[in-house]
Tab-separated table of C-alpha atoms in Angstrom:
chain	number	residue	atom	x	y	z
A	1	UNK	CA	0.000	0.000	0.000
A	2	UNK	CA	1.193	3.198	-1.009
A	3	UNK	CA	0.689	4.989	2.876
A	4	UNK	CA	2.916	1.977	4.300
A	5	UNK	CA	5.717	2.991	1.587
A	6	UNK	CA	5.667	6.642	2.446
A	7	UNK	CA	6.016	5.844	6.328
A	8	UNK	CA	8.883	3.389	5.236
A	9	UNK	CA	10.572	6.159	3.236
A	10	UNK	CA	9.792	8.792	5.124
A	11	UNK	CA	11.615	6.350	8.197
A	12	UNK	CA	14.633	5.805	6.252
A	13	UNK	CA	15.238	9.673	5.696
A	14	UNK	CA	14.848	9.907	9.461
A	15	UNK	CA	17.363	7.449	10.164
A	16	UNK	CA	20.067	8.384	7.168
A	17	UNK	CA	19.667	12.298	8.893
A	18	UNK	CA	20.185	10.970	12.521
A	19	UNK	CA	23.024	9.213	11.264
A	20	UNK	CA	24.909	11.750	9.337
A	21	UNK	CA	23.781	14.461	12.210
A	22	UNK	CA	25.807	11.899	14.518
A	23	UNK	CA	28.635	11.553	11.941
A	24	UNK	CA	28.642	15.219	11.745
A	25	UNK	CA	28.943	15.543	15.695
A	26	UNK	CA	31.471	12.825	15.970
A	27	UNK	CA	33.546	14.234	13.619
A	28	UNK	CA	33.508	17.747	15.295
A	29	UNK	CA	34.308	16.028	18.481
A	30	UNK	CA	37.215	14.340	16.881
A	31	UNK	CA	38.824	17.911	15.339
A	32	UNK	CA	37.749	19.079	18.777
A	33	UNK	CA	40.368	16.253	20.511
A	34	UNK	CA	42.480	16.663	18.424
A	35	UNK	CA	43.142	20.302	18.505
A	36	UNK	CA	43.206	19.869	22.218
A	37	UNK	CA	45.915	17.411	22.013
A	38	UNK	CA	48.154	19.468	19.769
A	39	UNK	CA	47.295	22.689	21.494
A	40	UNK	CA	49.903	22.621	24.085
A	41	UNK	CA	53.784	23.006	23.766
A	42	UNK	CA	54.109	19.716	25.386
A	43	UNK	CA	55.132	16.518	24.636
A	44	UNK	CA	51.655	13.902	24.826
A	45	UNK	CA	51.024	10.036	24.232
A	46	UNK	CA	48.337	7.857	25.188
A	47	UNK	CA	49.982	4.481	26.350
A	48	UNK	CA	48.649	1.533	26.562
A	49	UNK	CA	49.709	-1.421	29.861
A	50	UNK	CA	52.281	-2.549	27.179
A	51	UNK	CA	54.073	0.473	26.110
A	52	UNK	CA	52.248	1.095	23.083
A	53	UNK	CA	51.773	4.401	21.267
A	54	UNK	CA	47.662	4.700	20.905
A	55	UNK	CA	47.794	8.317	20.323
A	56	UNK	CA	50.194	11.481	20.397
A	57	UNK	CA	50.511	14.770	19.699
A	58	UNK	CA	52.851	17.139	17.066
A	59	UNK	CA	55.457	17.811	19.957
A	60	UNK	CA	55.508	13.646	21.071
A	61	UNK	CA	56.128	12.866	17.589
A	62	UNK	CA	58.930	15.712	16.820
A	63	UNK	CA	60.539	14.437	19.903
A	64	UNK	CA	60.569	11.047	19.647
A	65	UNK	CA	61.792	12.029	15.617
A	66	UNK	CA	64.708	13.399	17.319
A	67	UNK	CA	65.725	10.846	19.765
A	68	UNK	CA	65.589	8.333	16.627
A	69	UNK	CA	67.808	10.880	14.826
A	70	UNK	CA	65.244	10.922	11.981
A	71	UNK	CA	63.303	13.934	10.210
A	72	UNK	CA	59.994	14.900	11.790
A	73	UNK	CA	58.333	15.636	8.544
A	74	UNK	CA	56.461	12.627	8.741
A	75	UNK	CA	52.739	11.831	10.197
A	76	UNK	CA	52.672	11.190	13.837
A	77	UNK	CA	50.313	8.160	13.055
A	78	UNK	CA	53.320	6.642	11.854
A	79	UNK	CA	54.615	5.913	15.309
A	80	UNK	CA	50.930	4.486	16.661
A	81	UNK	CA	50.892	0.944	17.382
A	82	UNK	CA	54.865	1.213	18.100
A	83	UNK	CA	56.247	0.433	21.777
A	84	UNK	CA	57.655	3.111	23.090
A	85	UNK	CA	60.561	1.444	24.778
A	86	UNK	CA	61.328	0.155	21.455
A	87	UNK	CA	62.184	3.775	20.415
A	88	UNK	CA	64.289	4.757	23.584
A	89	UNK	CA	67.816	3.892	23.992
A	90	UNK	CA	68.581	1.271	26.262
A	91	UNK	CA	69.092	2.889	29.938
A	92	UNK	CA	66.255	5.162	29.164
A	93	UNK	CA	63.774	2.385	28.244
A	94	UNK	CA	64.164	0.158	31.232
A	95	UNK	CA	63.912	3.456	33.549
A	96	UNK	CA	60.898	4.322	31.798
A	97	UNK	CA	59.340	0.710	31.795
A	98	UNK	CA	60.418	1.232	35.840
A	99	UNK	CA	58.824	3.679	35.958
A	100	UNK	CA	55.278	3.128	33.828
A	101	UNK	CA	55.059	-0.697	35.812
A	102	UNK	CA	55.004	1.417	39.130
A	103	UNK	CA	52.084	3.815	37.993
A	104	UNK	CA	49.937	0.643	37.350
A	105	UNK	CA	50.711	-1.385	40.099
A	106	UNK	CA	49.956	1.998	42.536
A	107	UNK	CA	47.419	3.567	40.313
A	108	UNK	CA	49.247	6.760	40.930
A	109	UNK	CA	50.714	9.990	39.525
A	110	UNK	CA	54.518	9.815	38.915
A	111	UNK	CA	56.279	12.859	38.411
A	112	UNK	CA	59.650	13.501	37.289
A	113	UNK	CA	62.294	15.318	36.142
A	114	UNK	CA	65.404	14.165	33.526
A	115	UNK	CA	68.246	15.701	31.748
A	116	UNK	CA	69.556	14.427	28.272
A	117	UNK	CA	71.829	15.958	26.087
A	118	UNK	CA	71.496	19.004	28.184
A	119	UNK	CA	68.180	19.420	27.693
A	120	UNK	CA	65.955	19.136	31.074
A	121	UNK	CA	62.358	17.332	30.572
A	122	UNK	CA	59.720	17.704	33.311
A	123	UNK	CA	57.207	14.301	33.197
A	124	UNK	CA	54.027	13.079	34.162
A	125	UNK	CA	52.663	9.953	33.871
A	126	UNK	CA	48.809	9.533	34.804
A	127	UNK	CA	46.918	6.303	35.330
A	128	UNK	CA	43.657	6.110	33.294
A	129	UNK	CA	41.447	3.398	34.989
A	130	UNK	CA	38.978	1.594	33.639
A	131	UNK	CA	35.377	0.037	34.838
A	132	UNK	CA	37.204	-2.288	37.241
A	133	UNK	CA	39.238	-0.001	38.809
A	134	UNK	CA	42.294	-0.977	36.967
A	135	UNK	CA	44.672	1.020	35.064
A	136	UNK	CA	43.838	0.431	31.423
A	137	UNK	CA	46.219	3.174	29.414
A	138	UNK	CA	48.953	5.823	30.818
A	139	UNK	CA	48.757	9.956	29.972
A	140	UNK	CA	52.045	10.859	29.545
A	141	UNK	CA	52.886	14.747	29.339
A	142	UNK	CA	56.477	15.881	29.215
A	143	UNK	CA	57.557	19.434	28.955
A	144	UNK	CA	60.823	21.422	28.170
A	145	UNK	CA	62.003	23.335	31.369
A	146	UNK	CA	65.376	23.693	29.924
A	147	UNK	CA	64.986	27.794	30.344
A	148	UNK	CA	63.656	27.289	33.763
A	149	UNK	CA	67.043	25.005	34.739
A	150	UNK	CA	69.036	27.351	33.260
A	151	UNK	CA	67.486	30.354	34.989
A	152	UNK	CA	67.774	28.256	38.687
A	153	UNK	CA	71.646	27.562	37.954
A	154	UNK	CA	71.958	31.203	37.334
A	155	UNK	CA	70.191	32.794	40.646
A	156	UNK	CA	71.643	29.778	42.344
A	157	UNK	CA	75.305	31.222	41.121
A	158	UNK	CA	73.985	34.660	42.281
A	159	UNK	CA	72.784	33.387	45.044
A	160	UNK	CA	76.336	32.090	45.694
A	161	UNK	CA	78.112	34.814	45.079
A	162	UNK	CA	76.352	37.213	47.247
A	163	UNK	CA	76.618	35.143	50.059
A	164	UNK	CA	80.305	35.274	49.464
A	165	UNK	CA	80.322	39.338	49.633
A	166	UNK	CA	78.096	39.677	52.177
A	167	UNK	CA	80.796	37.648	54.450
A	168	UNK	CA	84.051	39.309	53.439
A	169	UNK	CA	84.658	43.132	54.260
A	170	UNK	CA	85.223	45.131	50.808
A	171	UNK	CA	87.973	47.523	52.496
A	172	UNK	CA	89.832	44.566	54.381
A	173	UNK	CA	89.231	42.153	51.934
């Protein structure tokens, strides 16, 4: 009957429209999360338990470019799926594998601070859990505080050197 095939049509335009309406909004939230991501000048990767790369950002990907010694013109997505400790040298994987294991077995924030090649990396490594309670992936953020070393080594130095005029007499030396 011709009433029954306009309901049915008229049912399928409803659906198609929800469904690109929910494409649509999916898709904004994914430019949305991404922008995000790449917004700040810091280094970010999603990890999973394993050490490997599920998502990261511009700066993650320029940096881990560099400690491979290769060009970061690239796509990041290139590195997803890769184990992290695959990428670092030796010393610096197993401290970082240290490091990861202990966030999931305590489920809590580790913060540090490292120095290669004389350049000074604040990290933070943040348990995501899951349903259960358990810790499913890892939020790693690592930012340059290079400047902000350099600038405590200098007012340290200061620091030091007033501290040695204040204790000898200009005129007597």
């Amino acid at each position: 009957d011709a009433k029954g095939e306009i309901s049915h049509f008229i049912a399928i335009e409803r659906d198609v429209t929800g469904r690109k309406h929910a494409e649509e909004a999916l898709r904004l939230r994914e430019a949305t999360a991404k922008a995000l991501l790449n917004a700040p000048d810091a280094a970010a990767l999603l990890l999973n338990r394993d050490g490997k790369i599920l998502i990261l950002n511009r700066v993650a990907h320029q940096r881990l470019c560099t400690t491979l010694g290769v060009p970061a013109e690239g796509d990041p997505e290139e590195f997803l799926g890769r184990c992290v400790y695959d990428l670092f040298p030796p010393e610096l994987s197993s401290n970082r594998r240290e490091r990861n294991e202990d966030v999931i077995r305590t489920r809590k924030l580790s913060r540090f601070e490292d120095e290669r090649n004389g350049v000074w990396m604040d990290h933070a490594v943040f348990p995501i859990l899951d349903s259960q309670g358990e810790v499913s992936t890892l939020a790693v953020f690592s930012y340059d505080i290079t400047i902000l070393k350099r600038a405590e080594e200098t007012l340290a130095r200061s620091l030091d050197n007033e501290r040695e005029r204040s204790r000898r007499d200009p005129l007597t030396n």
